Coordinates of C-alpha atoms in Angstrom, one line a residue:
N1 CA -0.1 0.3 -0.2
C2 CA 2.0 3.0 -1.3
G3 CA 1.8 5.0 1.6
H4 CA 0.8 3.2 3.8
H5 CA 2.6 3.1 7.5
E6 CA 2.9 -0.4 8.6
P7 CA 4.7 -0.5 11.8
I8 CA 7.1 -4.0 11.9
F9 CA 7.8 -3.4 15.4
A10 CA 6.1 -2.5 18.1
S11 CA 5.6 1.8 18.1
G12 CA 5.6 3.3 21.2
G13 CA 8.5 3.5 22.5
G14 CA 10.0 5.6 22.1
E15 CA 7.0 8.2 22.8
L16 CA 7.2 6.1 26.4
M17 CA 11.9 6.3 26.7
A18 CA 10.5 10.4 26.4
K19 CA 7.7 10.9 28.9
T20 CA 9.4 8.5 31.5
R21 CA 13.0 10.2 31.5
K22 CA 11.3 13.9 30.6
L23 CA 12.7 14.7 27.7
P24 CA 11.3 16.4 23.5
L25 CA 11.5 13.0 21.2
L26 CA 13.2 14.5 18.9
A27 CA 11.3 12.5 16.1
H28 CA 10.5 10.0 14.4
V29 CA 12.9 8.2 11.6
P30 CA 10.9 5.3 8.9
L31 CA 13.1 2.7 8.7
A32 CA 12.4 2.5 4.0
A33 CA 15.2 1.4 1.8
P34 CA 16.2 5.1 -0.2
I35 CA 17.2 5.8 3.5
R36 CA 20.1 3.4 3.4
A37 CA 20.8 3.6 0.1
G38 CA 21.5 7.6 0.2
G39 CA 24.1 7.5 3.0
D40 CA 26.6 4.1 1.0
S41 CA 26.3 6.3 -1.6
G42 CA 27.5 9.9 0.2
Q43 CA 23.9 11.6 -0.6
P44 CA 21.7 11.1 2.3
V45 CA 17.7 11.3 1.8
A46 CA 18.0 14.5 4.7
L47 CA 19.0 16.5 1.8
S48 CA 17.3 15.8 -0.5
D49 CA 13.6 17.7 -0.9
G50 CA 10.8 14.8 -0.6
E51 CA 9.2 13.6 2.0
L52 CA 12.0 11.1 3.1
G53 CA 14.1 13.8 4.2
E54 CA 11.7 16.1 6.7
P55 CA 12.3 14.1 9.8
F56 CA 16.2 14.9 9.1
R57 CA 15.3 18.4 8.6
K58 CA 12.7 19.0 11.3
L59 CA 15.7 17.0 13.8
A60 CA 18.2 18.9 12.7
A61 CA 15.9 22.6 13.6
I62 CA 15.4 21.3 16.3
V63 CA 18.8 20.5 17.3
R64 CA 20.1 24.1 15.1
R65 CA 17.8 25.8 17.9
G66 CA 19.0 24.8 21.1
A67 CA 16.1 22.9 21.5
V68 CA 17.3 20.3 23.5
R69 CA 19.1 20.6 25.9
G70 CA 21.2 17.5 28.9

């Protein structure tokens, strides 16, 4: 099903861990072959205009703003 998101692992673990540790959840990054292929080829999907790069761009913006404090 194109465009359909189906978790292959249990879902909600990141949210639960963030909540338990009182930390923000920074991103949801999908498991997708183009992400791996882009990394292997030296052309990260985060640099593309495509949908798969969006979580990486959002994460980078959060980190750049310094919204994450340790």
